[in-house]
PDB file of C-alpha atoms and ligand atoms in Angstrom:
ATOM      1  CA  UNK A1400       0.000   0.000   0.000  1.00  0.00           C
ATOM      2  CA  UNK A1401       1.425   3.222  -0.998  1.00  0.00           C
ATOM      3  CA  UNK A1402       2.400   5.510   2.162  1.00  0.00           C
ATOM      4  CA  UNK A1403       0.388   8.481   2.713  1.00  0.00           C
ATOM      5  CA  UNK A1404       2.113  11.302   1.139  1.00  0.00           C
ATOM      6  CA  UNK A1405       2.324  13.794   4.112  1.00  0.00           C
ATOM      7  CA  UNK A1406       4.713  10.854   5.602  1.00  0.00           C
ATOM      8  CA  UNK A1407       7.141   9.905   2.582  1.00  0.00           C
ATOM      9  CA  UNK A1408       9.831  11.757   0.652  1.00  0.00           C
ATOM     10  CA  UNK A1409       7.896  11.203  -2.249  1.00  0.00           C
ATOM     11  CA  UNK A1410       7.207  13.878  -4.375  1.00  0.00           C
ATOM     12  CA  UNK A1411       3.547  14.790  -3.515  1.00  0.00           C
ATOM     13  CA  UNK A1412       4.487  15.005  -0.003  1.00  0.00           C
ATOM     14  CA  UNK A1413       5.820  18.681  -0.656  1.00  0.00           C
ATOM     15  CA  UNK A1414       2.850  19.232  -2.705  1.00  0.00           C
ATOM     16  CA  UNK A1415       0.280  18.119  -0.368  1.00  0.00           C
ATOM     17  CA  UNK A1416       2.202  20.650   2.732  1.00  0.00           C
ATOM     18  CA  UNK A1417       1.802  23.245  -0.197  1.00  0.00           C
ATOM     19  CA  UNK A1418      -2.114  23.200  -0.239  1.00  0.00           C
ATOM     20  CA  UNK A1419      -1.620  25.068   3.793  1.00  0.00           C
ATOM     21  CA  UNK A1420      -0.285  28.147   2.137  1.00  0.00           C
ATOM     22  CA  UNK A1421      -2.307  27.546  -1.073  1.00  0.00           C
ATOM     23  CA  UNK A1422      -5.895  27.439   1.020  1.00  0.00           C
ATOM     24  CA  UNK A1423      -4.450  30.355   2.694  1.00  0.00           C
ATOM     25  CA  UNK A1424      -3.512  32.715  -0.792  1.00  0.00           C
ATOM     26  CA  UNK A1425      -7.059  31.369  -1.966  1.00  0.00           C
ATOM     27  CA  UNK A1426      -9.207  33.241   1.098  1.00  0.00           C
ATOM     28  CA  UNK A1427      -6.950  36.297   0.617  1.00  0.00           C
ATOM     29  CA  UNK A1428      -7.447  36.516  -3.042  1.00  0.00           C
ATOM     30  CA  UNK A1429     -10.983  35.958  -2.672  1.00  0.00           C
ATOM     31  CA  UNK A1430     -11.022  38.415   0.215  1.00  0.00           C
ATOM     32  CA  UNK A1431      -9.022  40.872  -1.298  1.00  0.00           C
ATOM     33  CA  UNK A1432     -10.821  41.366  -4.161  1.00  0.00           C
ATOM     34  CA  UNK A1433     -13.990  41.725  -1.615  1.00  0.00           C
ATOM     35  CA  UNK A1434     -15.350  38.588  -3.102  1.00  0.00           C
ATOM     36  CA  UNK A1435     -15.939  37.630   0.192  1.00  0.00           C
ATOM     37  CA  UNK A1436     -16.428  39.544   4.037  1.00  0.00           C
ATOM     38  CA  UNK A1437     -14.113  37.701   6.406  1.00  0.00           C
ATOM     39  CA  UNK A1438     -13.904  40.635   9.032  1.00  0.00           C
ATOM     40  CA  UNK A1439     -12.127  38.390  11.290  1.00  0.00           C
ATOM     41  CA  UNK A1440      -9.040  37.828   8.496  1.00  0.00           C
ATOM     42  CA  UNK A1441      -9.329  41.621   6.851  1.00  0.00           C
ATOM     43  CA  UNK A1442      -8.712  42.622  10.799  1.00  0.00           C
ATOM     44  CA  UNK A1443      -5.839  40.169  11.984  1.00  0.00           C
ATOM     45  CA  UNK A1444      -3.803  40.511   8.863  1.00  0.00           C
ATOM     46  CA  UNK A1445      -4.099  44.052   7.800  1.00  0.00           C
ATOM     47  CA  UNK A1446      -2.809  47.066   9.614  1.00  0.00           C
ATOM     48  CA  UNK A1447      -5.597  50.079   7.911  1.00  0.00           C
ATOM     49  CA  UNK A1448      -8.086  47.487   7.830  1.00  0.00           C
ATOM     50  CA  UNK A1449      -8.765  47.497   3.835  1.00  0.00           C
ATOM     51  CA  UNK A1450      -9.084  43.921   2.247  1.00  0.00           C
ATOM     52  CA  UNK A1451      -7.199  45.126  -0.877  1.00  0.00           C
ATOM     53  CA  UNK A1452      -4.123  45.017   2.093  1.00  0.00           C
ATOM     54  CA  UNK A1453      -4.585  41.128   1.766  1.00  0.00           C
ATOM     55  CA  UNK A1454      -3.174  41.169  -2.214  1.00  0.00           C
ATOM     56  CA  UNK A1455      -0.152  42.560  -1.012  1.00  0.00           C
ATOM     57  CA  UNK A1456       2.206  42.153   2.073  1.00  0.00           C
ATOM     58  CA  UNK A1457       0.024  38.765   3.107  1.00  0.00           C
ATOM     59  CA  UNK A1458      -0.248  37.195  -0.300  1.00  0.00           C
ATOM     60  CA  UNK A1459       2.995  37.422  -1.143  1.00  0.00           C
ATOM     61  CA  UNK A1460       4.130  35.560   1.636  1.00  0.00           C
ATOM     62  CA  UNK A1461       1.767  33.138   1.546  1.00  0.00           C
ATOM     63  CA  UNK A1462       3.028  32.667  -2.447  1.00  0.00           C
ATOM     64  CA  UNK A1463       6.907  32.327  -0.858  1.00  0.00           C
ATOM     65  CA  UNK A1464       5.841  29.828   1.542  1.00  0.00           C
ATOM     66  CA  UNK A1465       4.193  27.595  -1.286  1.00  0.00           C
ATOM     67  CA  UNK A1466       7.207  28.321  -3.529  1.00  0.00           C
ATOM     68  CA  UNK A1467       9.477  27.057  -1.344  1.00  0.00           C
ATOM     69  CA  UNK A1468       7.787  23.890  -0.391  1.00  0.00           C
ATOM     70  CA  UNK A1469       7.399  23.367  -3.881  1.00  0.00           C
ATOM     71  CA  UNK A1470      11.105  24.162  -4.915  1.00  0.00           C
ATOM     72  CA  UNK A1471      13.032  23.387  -1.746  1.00  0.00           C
ATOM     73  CA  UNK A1472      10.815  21.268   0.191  1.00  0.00           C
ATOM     74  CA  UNK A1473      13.366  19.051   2.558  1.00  0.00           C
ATOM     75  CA  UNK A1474      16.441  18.717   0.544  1.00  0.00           C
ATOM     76  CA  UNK A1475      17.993  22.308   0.244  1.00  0.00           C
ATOM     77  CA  UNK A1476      18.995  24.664   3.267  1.00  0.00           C
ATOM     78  CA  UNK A1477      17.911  27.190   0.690  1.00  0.00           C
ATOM     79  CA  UNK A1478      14.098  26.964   1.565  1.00  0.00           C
ATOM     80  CA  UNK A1479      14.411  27.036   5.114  1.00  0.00           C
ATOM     81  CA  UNK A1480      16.975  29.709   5.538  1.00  0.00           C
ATOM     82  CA  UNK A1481      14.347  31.986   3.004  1.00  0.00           C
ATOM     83  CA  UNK A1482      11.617  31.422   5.231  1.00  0.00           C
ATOM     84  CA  UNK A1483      13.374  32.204   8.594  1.00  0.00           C
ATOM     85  CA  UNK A1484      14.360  35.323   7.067  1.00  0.00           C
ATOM     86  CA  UNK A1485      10.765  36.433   6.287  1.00  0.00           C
ATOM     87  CA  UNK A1486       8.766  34.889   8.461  1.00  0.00           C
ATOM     88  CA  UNK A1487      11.690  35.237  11.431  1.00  0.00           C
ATOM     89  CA  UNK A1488      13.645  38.142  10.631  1.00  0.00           C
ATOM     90  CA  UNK A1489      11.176  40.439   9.082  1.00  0.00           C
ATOM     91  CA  UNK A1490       8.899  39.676  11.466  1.00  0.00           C
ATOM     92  CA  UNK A1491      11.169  40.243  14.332  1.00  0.00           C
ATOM     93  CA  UNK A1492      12.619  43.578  12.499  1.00  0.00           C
ATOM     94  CA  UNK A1493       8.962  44.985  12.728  1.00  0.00           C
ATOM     95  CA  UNK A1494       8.334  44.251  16.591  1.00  0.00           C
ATOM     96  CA  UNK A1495      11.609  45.557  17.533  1.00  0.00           C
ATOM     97  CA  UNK A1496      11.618  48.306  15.286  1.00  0.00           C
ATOM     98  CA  UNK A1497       8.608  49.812  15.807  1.00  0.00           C
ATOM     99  CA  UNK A1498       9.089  49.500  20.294  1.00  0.00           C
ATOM    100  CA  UNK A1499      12.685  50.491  20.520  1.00  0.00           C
ATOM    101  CA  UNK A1500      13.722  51.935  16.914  1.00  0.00           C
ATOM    102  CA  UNK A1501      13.858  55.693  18.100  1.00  0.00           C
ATOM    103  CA  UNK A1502      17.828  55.247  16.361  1.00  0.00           C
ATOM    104  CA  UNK A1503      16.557  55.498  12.433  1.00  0.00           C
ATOM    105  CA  UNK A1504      19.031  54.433   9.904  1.00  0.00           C
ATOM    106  CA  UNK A1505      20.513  57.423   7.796  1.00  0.00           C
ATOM    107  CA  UNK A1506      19.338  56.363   4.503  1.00  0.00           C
ATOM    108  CA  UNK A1507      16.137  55.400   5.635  1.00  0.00           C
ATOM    109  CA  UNK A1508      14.103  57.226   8.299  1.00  0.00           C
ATOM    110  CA  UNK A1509      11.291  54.825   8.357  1.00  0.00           C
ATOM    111  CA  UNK A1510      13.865  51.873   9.302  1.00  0.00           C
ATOM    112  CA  UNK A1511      16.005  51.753  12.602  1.00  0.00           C
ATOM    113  CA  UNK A1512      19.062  50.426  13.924  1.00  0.00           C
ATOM    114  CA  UNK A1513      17.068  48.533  16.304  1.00  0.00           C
ATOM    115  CA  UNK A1514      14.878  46.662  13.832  1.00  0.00           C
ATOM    116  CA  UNK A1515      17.903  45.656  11.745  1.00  0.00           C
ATOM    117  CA  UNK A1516      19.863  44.533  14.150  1.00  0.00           C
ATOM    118  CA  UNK A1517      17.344  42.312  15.678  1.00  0.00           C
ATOM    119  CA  UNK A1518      16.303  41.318  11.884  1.00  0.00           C
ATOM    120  CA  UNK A1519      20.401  40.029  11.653  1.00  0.00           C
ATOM    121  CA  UNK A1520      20.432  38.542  14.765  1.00  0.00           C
ATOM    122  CA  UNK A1521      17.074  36.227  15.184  1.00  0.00           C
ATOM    123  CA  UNK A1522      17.002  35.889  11.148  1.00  0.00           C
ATOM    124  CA  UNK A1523      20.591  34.419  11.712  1.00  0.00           C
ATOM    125  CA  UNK A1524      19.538  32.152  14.941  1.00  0.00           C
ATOM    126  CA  UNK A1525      16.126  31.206  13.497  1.00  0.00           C
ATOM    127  CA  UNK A1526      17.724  30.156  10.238  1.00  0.00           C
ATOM    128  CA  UNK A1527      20.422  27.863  12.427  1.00  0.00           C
ATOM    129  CA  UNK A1528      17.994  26.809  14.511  1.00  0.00           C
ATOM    130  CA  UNK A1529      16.089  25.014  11.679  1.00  0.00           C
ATOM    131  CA  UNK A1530      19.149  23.883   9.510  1.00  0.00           C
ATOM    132  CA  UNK A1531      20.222  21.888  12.996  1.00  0.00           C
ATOM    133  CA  UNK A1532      16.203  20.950  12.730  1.00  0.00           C
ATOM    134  CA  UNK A1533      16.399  19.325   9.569  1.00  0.00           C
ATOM    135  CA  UNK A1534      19.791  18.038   9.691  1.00  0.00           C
ATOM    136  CA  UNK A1535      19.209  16.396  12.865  1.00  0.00           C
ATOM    137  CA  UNK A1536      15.935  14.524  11.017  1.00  0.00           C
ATOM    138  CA  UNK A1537      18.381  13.327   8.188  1.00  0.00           C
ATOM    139  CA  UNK A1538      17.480  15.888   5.341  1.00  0.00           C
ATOM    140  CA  UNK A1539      20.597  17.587   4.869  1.00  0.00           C
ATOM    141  CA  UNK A1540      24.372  17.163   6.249  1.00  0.00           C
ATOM    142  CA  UNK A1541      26.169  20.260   6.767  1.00  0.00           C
ATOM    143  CA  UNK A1542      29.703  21.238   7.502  1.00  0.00           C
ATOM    144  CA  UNK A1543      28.892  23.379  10.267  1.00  0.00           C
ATOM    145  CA  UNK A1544      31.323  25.603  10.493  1.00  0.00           C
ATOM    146  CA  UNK A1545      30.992  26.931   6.669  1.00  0.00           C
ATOM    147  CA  UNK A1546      27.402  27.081   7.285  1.00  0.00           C
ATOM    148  CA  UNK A1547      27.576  29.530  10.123  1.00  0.00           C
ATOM    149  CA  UNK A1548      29.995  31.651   7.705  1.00  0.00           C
ATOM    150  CA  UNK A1549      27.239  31.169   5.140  1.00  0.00           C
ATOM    151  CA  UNK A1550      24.271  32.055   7.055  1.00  0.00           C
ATOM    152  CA  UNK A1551      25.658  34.961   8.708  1.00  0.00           C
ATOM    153  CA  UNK A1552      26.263  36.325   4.801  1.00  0.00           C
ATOM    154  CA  UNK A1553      22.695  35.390   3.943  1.00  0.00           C
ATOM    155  CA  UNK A1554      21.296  36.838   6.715  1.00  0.00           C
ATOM    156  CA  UNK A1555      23.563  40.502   6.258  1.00  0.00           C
ATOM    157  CA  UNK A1556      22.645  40.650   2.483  1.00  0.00           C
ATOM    158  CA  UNK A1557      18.990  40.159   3.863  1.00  0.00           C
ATOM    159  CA  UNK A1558      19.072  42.594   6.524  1.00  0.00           C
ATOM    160  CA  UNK A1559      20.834  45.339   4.249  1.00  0.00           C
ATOM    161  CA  UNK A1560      18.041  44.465   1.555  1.00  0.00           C
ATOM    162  CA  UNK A1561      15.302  45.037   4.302  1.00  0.00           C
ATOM    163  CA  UNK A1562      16.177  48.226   5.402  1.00  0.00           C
ATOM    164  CA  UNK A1563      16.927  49.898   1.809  1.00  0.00           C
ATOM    165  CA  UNK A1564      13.401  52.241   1.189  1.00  0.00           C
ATOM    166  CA  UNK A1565      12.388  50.433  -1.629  1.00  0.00           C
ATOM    167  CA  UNK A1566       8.979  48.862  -0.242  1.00  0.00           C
ATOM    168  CA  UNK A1567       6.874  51.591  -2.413  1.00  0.00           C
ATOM    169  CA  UNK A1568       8.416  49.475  -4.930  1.00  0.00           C
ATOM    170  CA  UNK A1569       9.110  46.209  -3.688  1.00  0.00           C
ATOM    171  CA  UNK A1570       7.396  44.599  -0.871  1.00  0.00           C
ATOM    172  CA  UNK A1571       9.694  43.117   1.557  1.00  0.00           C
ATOM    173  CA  UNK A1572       7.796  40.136   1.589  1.00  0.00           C
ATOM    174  CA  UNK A1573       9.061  39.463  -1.827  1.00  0.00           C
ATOM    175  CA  UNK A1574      12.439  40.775  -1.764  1.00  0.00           C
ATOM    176  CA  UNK A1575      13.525  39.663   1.688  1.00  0.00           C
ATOM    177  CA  UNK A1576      12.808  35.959   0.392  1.00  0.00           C
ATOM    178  CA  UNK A1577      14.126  36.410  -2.838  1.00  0.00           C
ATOM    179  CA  UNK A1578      17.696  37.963  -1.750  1.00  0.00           C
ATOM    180  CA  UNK A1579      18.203  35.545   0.771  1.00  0.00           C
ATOM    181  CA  UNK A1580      17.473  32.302  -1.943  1.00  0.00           C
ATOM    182  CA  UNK A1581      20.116  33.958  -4.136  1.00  0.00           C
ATOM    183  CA  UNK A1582      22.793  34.141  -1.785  1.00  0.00           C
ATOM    184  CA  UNK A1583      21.788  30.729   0.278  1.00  0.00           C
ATOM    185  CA  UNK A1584      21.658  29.026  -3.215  1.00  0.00           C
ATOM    186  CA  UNK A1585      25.099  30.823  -4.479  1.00  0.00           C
ATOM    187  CA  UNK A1586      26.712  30.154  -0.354  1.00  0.00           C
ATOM    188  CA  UNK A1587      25.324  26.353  -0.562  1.00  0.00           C
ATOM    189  CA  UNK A1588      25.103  25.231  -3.859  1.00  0.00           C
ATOM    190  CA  UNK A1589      21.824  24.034  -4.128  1.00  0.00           C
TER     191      UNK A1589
HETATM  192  C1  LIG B2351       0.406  39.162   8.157  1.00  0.00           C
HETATM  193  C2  LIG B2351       1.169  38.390   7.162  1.00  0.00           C
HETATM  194  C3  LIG B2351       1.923  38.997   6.224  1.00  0.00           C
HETATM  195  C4  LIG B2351       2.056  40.488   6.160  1.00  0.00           C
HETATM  196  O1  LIG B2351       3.411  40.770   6.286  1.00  0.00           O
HETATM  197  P1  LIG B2351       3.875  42.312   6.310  1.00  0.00           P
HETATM  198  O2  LIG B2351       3.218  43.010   5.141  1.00  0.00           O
HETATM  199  O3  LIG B2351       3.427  42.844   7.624  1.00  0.00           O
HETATM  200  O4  LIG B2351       5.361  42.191   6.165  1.00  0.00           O
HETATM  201  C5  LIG B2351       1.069  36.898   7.162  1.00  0.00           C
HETATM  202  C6  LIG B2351      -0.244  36.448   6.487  1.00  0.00           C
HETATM  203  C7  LIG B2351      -0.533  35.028   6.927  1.00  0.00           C
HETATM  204  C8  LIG B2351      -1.624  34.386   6.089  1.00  0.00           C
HETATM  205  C9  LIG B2351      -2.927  35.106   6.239  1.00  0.00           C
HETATM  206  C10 LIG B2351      -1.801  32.945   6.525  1.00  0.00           C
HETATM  207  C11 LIG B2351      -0.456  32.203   6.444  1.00  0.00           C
HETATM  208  C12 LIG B2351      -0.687  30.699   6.566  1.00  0.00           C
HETATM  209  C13 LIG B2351       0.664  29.977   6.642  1.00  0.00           C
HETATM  210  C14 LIG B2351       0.515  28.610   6.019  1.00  0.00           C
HETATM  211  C15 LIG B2351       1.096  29.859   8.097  1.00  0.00           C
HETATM  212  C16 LIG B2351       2.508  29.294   8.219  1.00  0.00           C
HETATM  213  C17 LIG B2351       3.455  30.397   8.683  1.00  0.00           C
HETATM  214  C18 LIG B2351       4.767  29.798   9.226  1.00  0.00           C
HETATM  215  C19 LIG B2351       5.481  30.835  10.077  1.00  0.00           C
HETATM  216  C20 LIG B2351       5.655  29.327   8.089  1.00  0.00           C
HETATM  217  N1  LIG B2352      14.598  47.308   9.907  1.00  0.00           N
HETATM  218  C1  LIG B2352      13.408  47.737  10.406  1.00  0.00           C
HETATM  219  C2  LIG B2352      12.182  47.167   9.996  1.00  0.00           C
HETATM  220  C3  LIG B2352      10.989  47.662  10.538  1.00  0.00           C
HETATM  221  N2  LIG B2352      11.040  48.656  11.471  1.00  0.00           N
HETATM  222  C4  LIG B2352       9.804  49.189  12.070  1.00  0.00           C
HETATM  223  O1  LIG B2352       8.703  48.330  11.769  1.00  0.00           O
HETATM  224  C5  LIG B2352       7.725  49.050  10.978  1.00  0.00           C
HETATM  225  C6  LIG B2352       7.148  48.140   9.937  1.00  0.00           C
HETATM  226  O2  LIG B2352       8.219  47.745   9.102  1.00  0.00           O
HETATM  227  P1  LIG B2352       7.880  47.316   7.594  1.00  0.00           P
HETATM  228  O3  LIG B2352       7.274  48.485   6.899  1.00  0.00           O
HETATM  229  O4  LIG B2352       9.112  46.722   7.004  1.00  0.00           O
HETATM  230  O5  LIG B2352       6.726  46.249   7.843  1.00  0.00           O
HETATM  231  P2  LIG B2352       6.636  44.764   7.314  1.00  0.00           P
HETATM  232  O6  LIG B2352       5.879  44.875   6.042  1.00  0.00           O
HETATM  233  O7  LIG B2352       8.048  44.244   7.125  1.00  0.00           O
HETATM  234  O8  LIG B2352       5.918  44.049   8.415  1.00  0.00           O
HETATM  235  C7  LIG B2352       8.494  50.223  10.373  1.00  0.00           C
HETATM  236  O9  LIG B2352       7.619  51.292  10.047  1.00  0.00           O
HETATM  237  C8  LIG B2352       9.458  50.570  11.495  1.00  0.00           C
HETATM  238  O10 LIG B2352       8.783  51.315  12.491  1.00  0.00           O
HETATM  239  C9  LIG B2352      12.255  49.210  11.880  1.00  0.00           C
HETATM  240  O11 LIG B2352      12.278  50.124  12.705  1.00  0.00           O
HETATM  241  N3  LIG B2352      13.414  48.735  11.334  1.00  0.00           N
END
């Protein structure tokens, strides 16, 4: 009898963890474009309360989290380190930042010292955290002392990315992700 997905390395298995997220981008969308009323979502997820909010910031993380299941699933530290760095780093940038980031950065005043910093730090534990996660469960094995070197570089090139002011015109949810797969795939390799 063939195992059930969620429990095999086969291929479906990252698939079928992919329909979380894609459940998820499917009641933004639809909420988004006011297709439907969830007040409950509209208020937990959006910060002026307007469901076109959901298209943006929350959908495109939702869309990294289902690309890198899809593309990274178990095998690559490339996945995980991406989504500690967004879902970790960002999110710890914007909590810090916005209690103790009275220090703004001088080439963006709506970014602090504070926020960054914390963003480096946790994004770098968070990320090492889960790589000693996964490699303890078998998925990857690392030489650990390049891959502190490696995620420290990752996590810097994300930070720095973070804090430029370029949100107007690309969301941080997007390029947070995306800088931190470039450099994880060029540190790692795959
Ligand atoms: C509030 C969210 C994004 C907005 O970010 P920002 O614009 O403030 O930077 C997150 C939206 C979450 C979404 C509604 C539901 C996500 C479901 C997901 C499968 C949960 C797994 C998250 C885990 C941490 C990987
Ligand atoms: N590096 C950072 C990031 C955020 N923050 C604070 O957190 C708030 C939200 O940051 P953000 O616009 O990047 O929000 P997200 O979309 O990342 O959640 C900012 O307006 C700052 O007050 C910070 O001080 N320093």
């Amino acid at each position: 009898m063939a195992a059930w997905p969620i429990f095999s390395n086969s291929m479906e298995a990252r698939y079928f963890a992919s329909l979380v997220p894609l459940v998820n981008c499917f009641r933004l969308v639809v909420n988004g474009l006011s297709l439907a009323a969830d007040k409950g979502l509209v208020k937990s997820v959006t910060r002026e309360g307007s469901p076109q909010e959901l298209l943006r910031g929350p959908l495109y993380y939702v869309l990294i989290l289902i690309l890198c299941a899809i593309v990274y699933w178990r095998e690559s530290p490339t996945g995980v380190i991406s989504l500690a760095m967004m879902c970790g780093g960002d999110g710890i940038a914007d909590i810090i930042g916005r209690r103790f980031g009275s220090q703004k950065l001088p080439y963006n005043h709506k970014k602090s010292w504070a926020g960054s910093i914390s963003m480096f730090v946790c994004g770098f534990l968070i990320s090492i955290g889960m790589l000693c996660y996964f490699s303890s469960l078998g998925y990857f094995q690392l030489d650990w002392t390049m891959t502190l070197q490696r995620v420290a570089l990752v996590s810097l090139v994300a930070t720095v990315v973070e804090s430029l002011p370029i949100t107007e015109v690309l969301d941080d949810n997007i390029s947070v992700p995306l800088s931190s797969m470039l450099m994880a795939f060029w540190s790692f390799g795959y």
